[in-house]
Short mmCIF file of C-alpha atoms and ligand atoms in Angstrom, two decimals:
data_model
loop_
_atom_site.label_atom_id
_atom_site.label_comp_id
_atom_site.label_asym_id
_atom_site.label_seq_id
_atom_site.Cartn_x
_atom_site.Cartn_y
_atom_site.Cartn_z
CA MET Y 9 32.14 52.62 169.72
CA THR Y 10 31.06 49.18 170.88
CA THR Y 11 28.23 47.19 169.38
CA PHE Y 12 26.38 44.56 171.38
CA THR Y 13 24.14 42.25 169.36
CA PHE Y 14 21.72 40.13 171.35
CA PRO Y 15 20.94 36.50 170.51
CA PRO Y 16 18.04 35.61 168.22
CA GLY Y 17 14.86 34.93 170.18
CA PHE Y 18 15.90 37.22 173.03
CA ARG Y 19 12.71 38.75 174.48
CA TRP Y 20 12.34 42.51 174.55
CA GLY Y 21 9.58 44.12 176.48
CA SER Y 22 8.32 46.13 179.38
CA ALA Y 23 6.61 45.48 182.69
CA THR Y 24 3.93 47.00 184.91
CA SER Y 25 1.73 45.91 187.81
CA SER Y 26 -2.00 46.13 188.38
CA TYR Y 27 -2.27 48.48 191.36
CA GLN Y 28 0.40 50.79 189.97
CA ILE Y 29 -1.40 51.50 186.69
CA GLU Y 30 -5.02 50.34 186.53
CA GLY Y 31 -7.06 52.67 188.71
CA ALA Y 32 -10.77 51.72 188.61
CA VAL Y 33 -10.44 50.37 192.14
CA ASP Y 34 -14.15 50.04 192.75
CA LEU Y 35 -15.44 49.35 189.27
CA ASP Y 36 -17.00 46.15 188.01
CA GLY Y 37 -16.97 44.39 191.36
CA ARG Y 38 -13.35 44.89 192.42
CA THR Y 39 -13.03 44.95 196.21
CA PRO Y 40 -10.24 46.66 198.21
CA SER Y 41 -6.73 45.28 198.39
CA ILE Y 42 -4.31 45.85 201.26
CA TRP Y 43 -2.80 48.67 199.22
CA ASP Y 44 -6.13 50.54 198.98
CA THR Y 45 -6.30 50.34 202.76
CA PHE Y 46 -2.64 51.18 203.37
CA CYS Y 47 -2.94 54.33 201.23
CA THR Y 48 -5.49 55.70 203.73
CA VAL Y 49 -2.98 55.51 206.61
CA PRO Y 50 -1.68 59.02 207.32
CA GLY Y 51 1.92 59.33 206.12
CA ALA Y 52 2.03 55.93 204.47
CA VAL Y 53 2.31 57.31 200.95
CA ALA Y 54 3.95 60.56 199.82
CA ASN Y 55 1.44 63.38 199.32
CA GLY Y 56 -1.35 61.10 200.54
CA GLU Y 57 -1.58 59.61 197.05
CA ASP Y 58 -3.18 56.30 196.10
CA GLY Y 59 -4.01 54.06 193.15
CA ARG Y 60 -7.67 55.08 192.79
CA VAL Y 61 -7.11 56.50 189.33
CA ALA Y 62 -3.43 55.64 188.84
CA VAL Y 63 -2.82 56.10 185.11
CA ASP Y 64 -6.28 54.78 184.24
CA HIS Y 65 -4.89 51.82 182.34
CA TYR Y 66 -8.22 50.07 182.99
CA HIS Y 67 -9.78 52.36 180.41
CA ARG Y 68 -6.70 53.12 178.32
CA TYR Y 69 -5.20 49.66 177.88
CA ARG Y 70 -5.76 49.73 174.11
CA GLU Y 71 -3.71 52.89 173.82
CA ASP Y 72 -0.98 51.39 176.02
CA VAL Y 73 -0.83 48.22 173.95
CA ALA Y 74 -0.69 50.30 170.76
CA ALA Y 75 2.24 52.23 172.23
CA MET Y 76 4.11 48.98 172.95
CA ALA Y 77 3.43 47.76 169.43
CA ALA Y 78 4.69 51.03 167.96
CA LEU Y 79 7.91 50.65 169.95
CA GLY Y 80 8.34 47.11 168.64
CA LEU Y 81 8.16 45.39 172.04
CA ASP Y 82 7.43 41.65 171.82
CA THR Y 83 6.63 40.85 175.46
CA TYR Y 84 4.50 42.54 178.11
CA ARG Y 85 4.67 41.50 181.75
CA PHE Y 86 1.63 42.66 183.70
CA SER Y 87 -0.05 41.52 186.89
CA THR Y 88 -3.65 40.71 187.60
CA SER Y 89 -5.53 42.11 190.57
CA TRP Y 90 -6.70 39.21 192.73
CA SER Y 91 -9.55 41.22 194.29
CA ARG Y 92 -10.75 42.25 190.82
CA VAL Y 93 -11.20 38.69 189.64
CA ILE Y 94 -12.13 36.73 192.80
CA ARG Y 95 -15.05 37.78 194.98
CA PRO Y 96 -14.90 37.62 198.79
CA ASP Y 97 -16.90 34.36 198.69
CA GLY Y 98 -14.22 32.81 196.44
CA SER Y 99 -16.29 32.83 193.27
CA PRO Y 100 -14.91 34.29 190.03
CA ASN Y 101 -15.99 37.81 189.09
CA PRO Y 102 -16.82 37.72 185.36
CA ALA Y 103 -16.57 41.49 184.88
CA GLY Y 104 -13.06 41.56 186.36
CA LEU Y 105 -11.94 38.57 184.34
CA ASP Y 106 -13.31 40.22 181.24
CA PHE Y 107 -10.93 43.15 181.61
CA TYR Y 108 -7.90 40.87 181.48
CA SER Y 109 -9.46 38.91 178.65
CA ARG Y 110 -9.75 42.06 176.58
CA LEU Y 111 -6.20 43.06 177.50
CA VAL Y 112 -4.79 39.67 176.53
CA ASP Y 113 -6.70 39.68 173.23
CA GLU Y 114 -5.41 43.15 172.47
CA LEU Y 115 -1.83 42.05 173.16
CA LEU Y 116 -2.15 38.96 170.97
CA ALA Y 117 -3.72 40.97 168.16
CA ASN Y 118 -0.59 43.13 168.29
CA GLU Y 119 1.73 40.13 168.38
CA ILE Y 120 2.87 40.88 171.91
CA THR Y 121 3.36 37.90 174.21
CA PRO Y 122 1.39 38.28 177.45
CA TRP Y 123 3.41 37.37 180.55
CA LEU Y 124 1.07 37.16 183.51
CA THR Y 125 2.16 37.74 187.11
CA LEU Y 126 -0.44 36.49 189.56
CA TYR Y 127 0.66 38.50 192.57
CA HIS Y 128 2.27 41.90 192.59
CA TRP Y 129 1.35 42.91 196.16
CA ASP Y 130 -2.34 43.88 195.92
CA LEU Y 131 -3.63 41.20 198.28
CA PRO Y 132 -7.42 41.14 198.75
CA GLU Y 133 -8.34 42.86 202.01
CA TYR Y 134 -11.00 40.20 202.59
CA LEU Y 135 -8.44 37.44 203.30
CA PRO Y 136 -8.25 37.25 207.10
CA GLY Y 137 -4.72 37.81 208.39
CA GLY Y 138 -3.22 38.30 204.94
CA TRP Y 139 0.09 36.48 204.52
CA LEU Y 140 0.21 35.78 208.26
CA ASN Y 141 -2.45 33.18 207.68
CA ARG Y 142 -1.27 29.97 206.05
CA ASP Y 143 -4.71 29.58 204.50
CA THR Y 144 -3.90 32.52 202.19
CA ALA Y 145 -1.49 30.19 200.36
CA HIS Y 146 -4.40 27.86 199.59
CA ARG Y 147 -6.63 30.74 198.51
CA PHE Y 148 -3.77 31.77 196.18
CA VAL Y 149 -3.86 28.37 194.52
CA ASP Y 150 -7.63 28.68 193.97
CA TYR Y 151 -7.09 32.10 192.40
CA ALA Y 152 -4.21 30.81 190.24
CA MET Y 153 -6.34 27.96 188.93
CA THR Y 154 -9.27 30.24 188.15
CA MET Y 155 -6.94 32.42 186.13
CA HIS Y 156 -5.46 29.39 184.46
CA GLU Y 157 -8.88 28.06 183.43
CA GLN Y 158 -9.71 31.41 181.90
CA PHE Y 159 -6.44 32.21 180.19
CA SER Y 160 -4.33 29.11 179.59
CA ASP Y 161 -5.32 29.03 175.93
CA ARG Y 162 -3.86 32.50 175.41
CA VAL Y 163 -1.30 33.01 178.20
CA ARG Y 164 1.65 30.61 178.18
CA ILE Y 165 4.05 32.32 180.60
CA TRP Y 166 3.07 32.59 184.26
CA THR Y 167 4.83 34.14 187.22
CA THR Y 168 3.49 33.26 190.63
CA LEU Y 169 4.86 36.07 192.81
CA ASN Y 170 6.66 39.33 192.28
CA GLU Y 171 9.43 39.97 194.80
CA PRO Y 172 8.32 38.04 197.89
CA TRP Y 173 11.07 39.83 199.84
CA CYS Y 174 9.10 43.05 199.42
CA SER Y 175 5.78 41.42 200.36
CA SER Y 176 7.29 40.04 203.56
CA PHE Y 177 10.37 41.78 204.97
CA LEU Y 178 9.51 45.24 203.60
CA SER Y 179 5.78 44.92 204.34
CA TYR Y 180 5.54 43.02 207.63
CA GLY Y 181 9.07 43.74 208.94
CA ALA Y 182 9.91 47.32 207.94
CA GLY Y 183 6.40 48.76 207.73
CA GLU Y 184 7.20 50.48 204.47
CA HIS Y 185 4.70 48.62 202.29
CA ALA Y 186 1.20 47.30 202.97
CA PRO Y 187 0.07 46.18 205.47
CA GLY Y 188 2.70 48.33 207.21
CA HIS Y 189 3.58 46.09 210.16
CA THR Y 190 6.94 46.18 211.94
CA SER Y 191 7.37 42.70 213.37
CA PRO Y 192 10.30 40.38 212.57
CA VAL Y 193 8.22 37.33 213.53
CA GLU Y 194 5.50 38.39 211.12
CA ALA Y 195 8.04 39.09 208.36
CA VAL Y 196 9.38 35.55 208.56
CA ARG Y 197 5.93 34.04 208.77
CA ALA Y 198 4.73 36.01 205.73
CA ALA Y 199 7.89 35.07 203.81
CA HIS Y 200 7.38 31.37 204.43
CA HIS Y 201 3.68 31.47 203.58
CA LEU Y 202 4.49 33.29 200.35
CA MET Y 203 6.97 30.54 199.50
CA VAL Y 204 4.36 27.87 200.24
CA ALA Y 205 1.87 29.74 198.04
CA HIS Y 206 4.41 29.83 195.23
CA GLY Y 207 5.15 26.11 195.53
CA LEU Y 208 1.54 24.96 195.77
CA ALA Y 209 0.48 27.12 192.84
CA THR Y 210 3.41 25.91 190.74
CA GLN Y 211 2.44 22.29 191.46
CA ALA Y 212 -1.21 22.89 190.58
CA LEU Y 213 -0.41 24.83 187.41
CA ARG Y 214 2.11 22.22 186.33
CA ALA Y 215 -0.38 19.38 186.87
CA ALA Y 216 -3.05 21.19 184.86
CA ASP Y 217 -0.74 22.36 182.10
CA PRO Y 218 2.60 20.56 181.66
CA THR Y 219 3.75 22.80 178.80
CA ALA Y 220 3.13 26.20 180.37
CA GLU Y 221 6.25 28.18 181.26
CA LEU Y 222 6.21 28.74 185.03
CA GLY Y 223 8.39 30.91 187.19
CA ILE Y 224 8.79 33.40 189.99
CA THR Y 225 10.32 36.86 190.04
CA LEU Y 226 12.80 37.67 192.80
CA ASN Y 227 14.48 40.99 193.47
CA PHE Y 228 18.18 40.84 194.10
CA GLY Y 229 20.16 43.49 195.93
CA PRO Y 230 23.83 42.51 195.94
CA VAL Y 231 25.51 43.79 199.08
CA SER Y 232 29.16 44.01 200.03
CA ALA Y 233 31.18 45.02 203.06
CA ALA Y 234 32.63 48.53 203.19
CA ASP Y 235 35.78 47.03 204.68
CA PRO Y 236 36.25 43.65 202.99
CA ASP Y 237 38.74 42.68 205.70
CA GLY Y 238 36.56 43.84 208.60
CA ALA Y 239 34.75 40.99 210.34
CA ALA Y 240 31.85 43.18 211.50
CA ASP Y 241 31.18 44.69 208.06
CA ARG Y 242 31.45 41.30 206.40
CA ASP Y 243 29.05 39.72 208.81
CA LEU Y 244 26.44 42.42 208.20
CA ALA Y 245 26.78 41.98 204.43
CA ARG Y 246 26.40 38.21 204.83
CA ARG Y 247 23.28 38.63 206.97
CA ILE Y 248 21.63 41.04 204.54
CA ASP Y 249 22.55 38.90 201.55
CA GLY Y 250 21.04 36.00 203.47
CA THR Y 251 17.54 37.37 203.92
CA ALA Y 252 17.38 39.61 200.85
CA ASN Y 253 18.89 37.27 198.26
CA ARG Y 254 19.65 33.72 199.38
CA PHE Y 255 16.59 32.97 201.52
CA PHE Y 256 14.14 32.79 198.62
CA ILE Y 257 16.26 31.41 195.81
CA GLU Y 258 17.79 28.66 197.93
CA ALA Y 259 14.40 27.47 199.15
CA ILE Y 260 13.15 27.36 195.55
CA LEU Y 261 16.18 25.98 193.71
CA ARG Y 262 17.91 23.98 196.47
CA GLY Y 263 14.97 22.96 198.61
CA ALA Y 264 16.40 24.43 201.83
CA TYR Y 265 16.53 27.76 203.57
CA PRO Y 266 20.19 28.70 204.12
CA ALA Y 267 21.38 27.33 207.46
CA ASP Y 268 23.17 30.54 208.48
CA VAL Y 269 20.03 32.59 207.80
CA LEU Y 270 17.87 30.26 209.90
CA GLU Y 271 20.42 30.65 212.66
CA ASP Y 272 20.41 34.46 212.33
CA LEU Y 273 16.60 34.47 212.42
CA GLY Y 274 16.58 32.29 215.53
CA GLU Y 275 13.31 32.47 217.47
CA TRP Y 276 11.64 34.55 214.80
CA VAL Y 277 11.08 31.26 213.01
CA GLU Y 278 8.08 30.11 215.03
CA PRO Y 279 7.85 26.44 216.05
CA GLY Y 280 5.78 24.57 213.49
CA LEU Y 281 5.95 27.36 210.90
CA ILE Y 282 7.93 25.23 208.47
CA ALA Y 283 5.84 22.07 208.24
CA ASP Y 284 7.11 18.70 207.04
CA GLY Y 285 7.10 18.63 203.27
CA ASP Y 286 6.97 22.42 202.83
CA LEU Y 287 10.41 22.65 201.28
CA GLU Y 288 9.60 19.90 198.77
CA VAL Y 289 6.54 21.94 197.76
CA ILE Y 290 8.52 25.19 197.61
CA SER Y 291 11.23 23.60 195.45
CA THR Y 292 8.82 22.32 192.82
CA PRO Y 293 10.79 22.80 189.57
CA ILE Y 294 10.30 26.08 187.71
CA ASP Y 295 11.06 26.84 184.06
CA VAL Y 296 12.41 30.36 184.33
CA LEU Y 297 13.76 32.67 187.04
CA GLY Y 298 12.63 36.29 186.76
CA VAL Y 299 15.33 38.65 187.97
CA ASN Y 300 14.55 42.19 189.09
CA TYR Y 301 17.58 44.37 189.58
CA TYR Y 302 17.90 48.04 190.43
CA THR Y 303 20.97 48.65 192.56
CA THR Y 304 23.65 47.33 194.92
CA ASP Y 305 24.58 48.31 198.43
CA VAL Y 306 27.74 48.63 200.50
CA VAL Y 307 27.36 48.45 204.26
CA ARG Y 308 29.41 49.02 207.36
CA ALA Y 309 28.98 48.42 211.06
CA PRO Y 310 28.26 51.43 213.27
CA ALA Y 311 31.20 52.94 215.10
CA PRO Y 312 31.17 52.49 218.91
CA GLY Y 313 28.47 54.76 220.27
CA GLU Y 314 27.05 55.49 216.83
CA ALA Y 315 23.41 54.63 217.43
CA GLY Y 316 20.98 54.23 214.57
CA GLU Y 317 18.15 56.74 215.00
CA PRO Y 318 14.66 55.30 214.51
CA LYS Y 319 13.69 56.01 210.92
CA VAL Y 320 10.61 58.24 210.91
CA VAL Y 321 9.10 58.83 207.49
CA ARG Y 322 6.10 61.11 207.12
CA GLY Y 323 5.37 60.64 210.81
CA ARG Y 324 5.50 56.84 210.69
CA GLU Y 325 8.21 54.95 212.46
CA LEU Y 326 9.75 52.39 210.10
CA ALA Y 327 12.04 49.54 211.01
CA SER Y 328 14.89 48.10 208.96
CA PRO Y 329 13.83 45.51 206.39
CA HIS Y 330 17.11 43.77 207.21
CA ILE Y 331 15.78 42.23 210.38
CA THR Y 332 18.99 40.33 211.09
CA ALA Y 333 21.21 43.36 210.47
CA PRO Y 334 19.18 46.44 211.44
CA GLU Y 335 22.28 48.32 212.55
CA ALA Y 336 23.91 48.20 209.10
CA ILE Y 337 24.75 51.61 207.66
CA SER Y 338 24.80 52.15 203.89
CA VAL Y 339 27.95 53.78 202.59
CA ALA Y 340 27.80 56.39 199.84
CA ARG Y 341 29.92 55.55 196.80
CA ASP Y 342 31.34 57.42 193.89
CA LEU Y 343 28.46 56.39 191.61
CA PRO Y 344 25.59 58.37 190.11
CA VAL Y 345 22.28 57.95 191.96
CA THR Y 346 18.68 57.94 190.69
CA SER Y 347 15.85 60.08 192.07
CA LEU Y 348 15.26 57.39 194.69
CA GLY Y 349 18.90 57.69 195.79
CA TRP Y 350 19.71 54.26 194.38
CA ALA Y 351 23.29 53.92 193.10
CA VAL Y 352 23.61 53.22 189.38
CA ASP Y 353 25.81 50.13 189.25
CA PRO Y 354 25.75 48.17 185.97
CA ASP Y 355 28.84 46.19 186.96
CA GLY Y 356 26.89 44.96 189.97
CA PHE Y 357 24.19 43.77 187.57
CA ARG Y 358 26.66 41.82 185.43
CA ASP Y 359 28.25 40.26 188.51
CA LEU Y 360 24.85 39.34 189.92
CA LEU Y 361 23.76 37.58 186.73
CA ILE Y 362 27.03 35.62 186.65
CA ARG Y 363 26.68 34.69 190.33
CA LEU Y 364 23.08 33.55 189.87
CA GLN Y 365 24.07 31.42 186.88
CA GLN Y 366 27.04 29.85 188.63
CA GLU Y 367 25.44 29.19 191.99
CA TYR Y 368 21.77 28.66 191.25
CA THR Y 369 20.23 28.65 187.78
CA GLY Y 370 23.13 26.87 186.05
CA PRO Y 371 23.04 23.85 188.39
CA ALA Y 372 19.20 23.86 188.23
CA GLY Y 373 19.36 24.04 184.43
CA ILE Y 374 16.95 26.95 184.06
CA PRO Y 375 17.23 30.21 182.14
CA MET Y 376 16.76 33.71 183.49
CA VAL Y 377 14.84 36.69 182.17
CA VAL Y 378 15.30 40.21 183.53
CA THR Y 379 11.71 40.91 184.51
CA GLU Y 380 12.42 44.45 185.78
CA ASN Y 381 15.24 46.94 185.44
CA GLY Y 382 14.97 50.69 185.23
CA ALA Y 383 15.41 54.02 186.95
CA ALA Y 384 13.45 56.89 188.47
CA CYS Y 385 14.83 60.09 186.92
CA PRO Y 386 13.95 63.76 186.80
CA ASP Y 387 12.46 64.05 183.33
CA GLU Y 388 12.69 67.36 181.52
CA VAL Y 389 9.57 68.42 179.63
CA ARG Y 390 10.46 70.86 176.86
CA ASP Y 391 8.20 73.58 175.45
CA ASP Y 392 7.61 71.53 172.32
CA GLY Y 393 6.26 68.75 174.54
CA SER Y 394 9.21 66.41 174.17
CA VAL Y 395 10.33 64.62 177.32
CA ILE Y 396 14.08 64.36 177.72
CA ASP Y 397 15.41 61.66 180.06
CA ASP Y 398 19.07 61.18 179.23
CA ASP Y 399 19.76 59.69 182.67
CA ARG Y 400 17.31 56.88 181.99
CA ILE Y 401 18.86 56.18 178.58
CA GLU Y 402 22.25 56.05 180.27
CA TYR Y 403 20.87 53.64 182.87
CA PHE Y 404 19.31 51.30 180.31
CA SER Y 405 22.35 51.45 178.09
CA GLY Y 406 24.74 50.56 180.90
CA HIS Y 407 22.56 47.74 182.17
CA LEU Y 408 21.91 46.26 178.73
CA ALA Y 409 25.65 46.25 178.08
CA ALA Y 410 26.11 44.51 181.43
CA ALA Y 411 23.45 41.93 180.49
CA HIS Y 412 25.25 41.34 177.21
CA GLN Y 413 28.56 40.86 179.01
CA ALA Y 414 26.87 38.32 181.26
CA ILE Y 415 25.56 36.42 178.22
CA GLU Y 416 29.07 36.43 176.74
CA ALA Y 417 30.31 35.03 180.04
CA GLY Y 418 27.93 32.09 179.64
CA VAL Y 419 24.80 33.27 181.45
CA ASP Y 420 21.60 31.77 180.02
CA LEU Y 421 19.67 35.04 179.86
CA ARG Y 422 16.64 34.99 177.57
CA GLY Y 423 15.12 38.44 177.76
CA TYR Y 424 14.94 41.94 179.19
CA LEU Y 425 11.80 43.76 180.34
CA ALA Y 426 12.19 47.44 181.10
CA TRP Y 427 10.53 48.81 184.21
CA SER Y 428 8.27 50.46 183.40
CA LEU Y 429 6.07 51.01 180.37
CA VAL Y 430 4.43 54.09 181.89
CA ASP Y 431 5.00 56.46 184.77
CA ASN Y 432 2.93 55.03 187.59
CA PHE Y 433 2.13 54.77 191.30
CA GLU Y 434 5.54 54.11 192.85
CA TRP Y 435 4.14 52.62 196.07
CA ALA Y 436 5.11 54.59 199.20
CA HIS Y 437 6.69 57.28 196.98
CA GLY Y 438 3.42 58.05 195.19
CA TYR Y 439 3.61 59.58 191.72
CA ASP Y 440 6.70 61.78 192.15
CA LYS Y 441 9.22 59.08 191.33
CA ARG Y 442 8.77 58.20 187.69
CA PHE Y 443 10.05 55.03 186.05
CA GLY Y 444 8.15 55.11 182.74
CA ILE Y 445 9.46 55.17 179.20
CA LEU Y 446 6.10 56.77 178.44
CA SER Y 447 5.26 59.84 180.47
CA VAL Y 448 1.78 60.52 181.74
CA ASP Y 449 0.48 64.07 181.94
CA ALA Y 450 -1.96 65.41 184.51
CA ASP Y 451 -4.73 64.80 181.95
CA LEU Y 452 -3.48 61.19 181.68
CA ARG Y 453 -2.23 61.66 178.14
CA ARG Y 454 0.74 59.42 177.28
CA ARG Y 455 3.85 60.65 175.54
CA GLU Y 456 6.97 58.81 174.42
CA LYS Y 457 10.01 59.93 176.35
CA ALA Y 458 13.38 60.06 174.59
CA SER Y 459 14.18 56.78 176.36
CA ALA Y 460 11.20 55.08 174.67
CA ARG Y 461 12.53 56.04 171.25
CA TRP Y 462 16.02 55.01 172.21
CA TYR Y 463 14.79 51.65 173.56
CA SER Y 464 12.67 51.09 170.47
CA ALA Y 465 15.73 51.46 168.25
CA VAL Y 466 17.61 48.89 170.35
CA VAL Y 467 14.66 46.50 170.33
CA LYS Y 468 14.06 46.78 166.59
CA SER Y 469 17.73 46.23 165.73
CA LYS Y 470 18.38 43.82 168.65
CA THR Y 471 21.59 45.75 168.93
CA LEU Y 472 22.95 48.19 171.46
CA VAL Y 473 25.52 50.71 170.29
CA GLN Y 474 27.55 52.47 172.97
C1 LIG X 25 10.04 46.85 192.55
N1 LIG X 25 13.47 48.08 197.93
O1 LIG X 25 9.87 47.33 193.84
C2 LIG X 25 8.64 46.48 192.12
O2 LIG X 25 8.50 45.19 191.55
C3 LIG X 25 7.95 47.51 191.30
O3 LIG X 25 6.57 47.42 191.52
C4 LIG X 25 8.50 48.89 191.63
O4 LIG X 25 7.79 49.91 191.00
C5 LIG X 25 9.96 48.89 191.20
O5 LIG X 25 10.68 47.83 191.81
C6 LIG X 25 10.69 50.19 191.48
O6 LIG X 25 10.76 50.43 192.85
C7 LIG X 25 10.83 47.48 194.79
O7 LIG X 25 13.19 48.95 198.80
C8 LIG X 25 10.54 48.40 195.79
O8 LIG X 25 14.51 47.42 198.00
C9 LIG X 25 11.41 48.60 196.82
C10 LIG X 25 12.59 47.87 196.87
C11 LIG X 25 12.89 46.94 195.88
C12 LIG X 25 12.00 46.77 194.83
#
């Protein structure tokens, strides 16, 4: 038996996002986001599902906050819906703001720290061109400052963007997420505009509020070559690592996009896209790096004549999100996989945290917080109503041990937020793939899964026993 005790002050919590849980998509003046629209595209989302009702958090937030309090969680990372709080004419929508005000008050009354993410993919449909339009970055700053005026007295931790890789390469390059485009040029343009939005908003928030804690959340997918000695495999792994992992963090913490990635992207970086001064804006200092981690990947080059078939999902032709390595083939490993087919690799998590510390956050002198980590598992509902999810407990346990090992190795890791508080709308996978530590029944009733009770015991004792 091994006991892992976490440092005092380590944050313990959970995370969600607006479109995945709120529902109430046309209440109190909210207007459609690109996800509302995308969900109407035939085949875009499994079973034709959408976030119209989601898990009705808009009406059940008190119950959800009470559940967190009962579990002993001290931090809640949520996102706000831009089109709920800002009207198409740019003016604030008081009814939308009021929802988040009530949520924040409820959290504070329960001694839970609110951690606000400004953008978790539900871009207002009314913004012409979405992230293809540089002006969206300026509209993002306006939105950020409206939120700051309303909430800075009560919210002290702010994340600009969640996973810009997903909002660009997966959304404009692969077609898998809203708005569902498959253009490498658009993917790069969206990625850069997202980075500019992050930088401008960080500057404006910092100027208005020097003591707020500001950051961004990036998703990291470590990737290695199937044949570590094979030049072709290694080059594919380098390319994927370049766009998926290094592109964003190096712009933010080093003030430059990686030279090899710019070379790989070639003409997809349009002339004039990266304006003078953009990288200074993008590398405005942050206070914390949010790390989302789910899995790792091992890739190989296709054999001669082994052509990649176009990937058709529910009748829609998707492209590879790895626009500089679309031919890469993922190799199955001797590891358990989750319901999404993602390999369970806690060692990869430990190694990632150590790499990030050594190469990026250590030199920049900033701490990290795990802002998402979790697994989609087949939960078993017993006759007595209990929900058994041993696979999820195993996942959390392995990854918390890995996080602890990273701390022991010198990583400045300050907290862990489990994804997710409740089962929710898992984007293109709809409601079938469940990440919650609370289950949600068809009648929207919440129930603690075994993993919630297990996590609560860890959180309350600040100790993991394996
Ligand atoms: C993250 N990928 O999404 C998001 O931040 C959450 O909203 C989501 O529910 C969670 O992880 C689980 O999926 C990702 O394809 C979606 O590499 C897809 C990928 C990565 C992250």
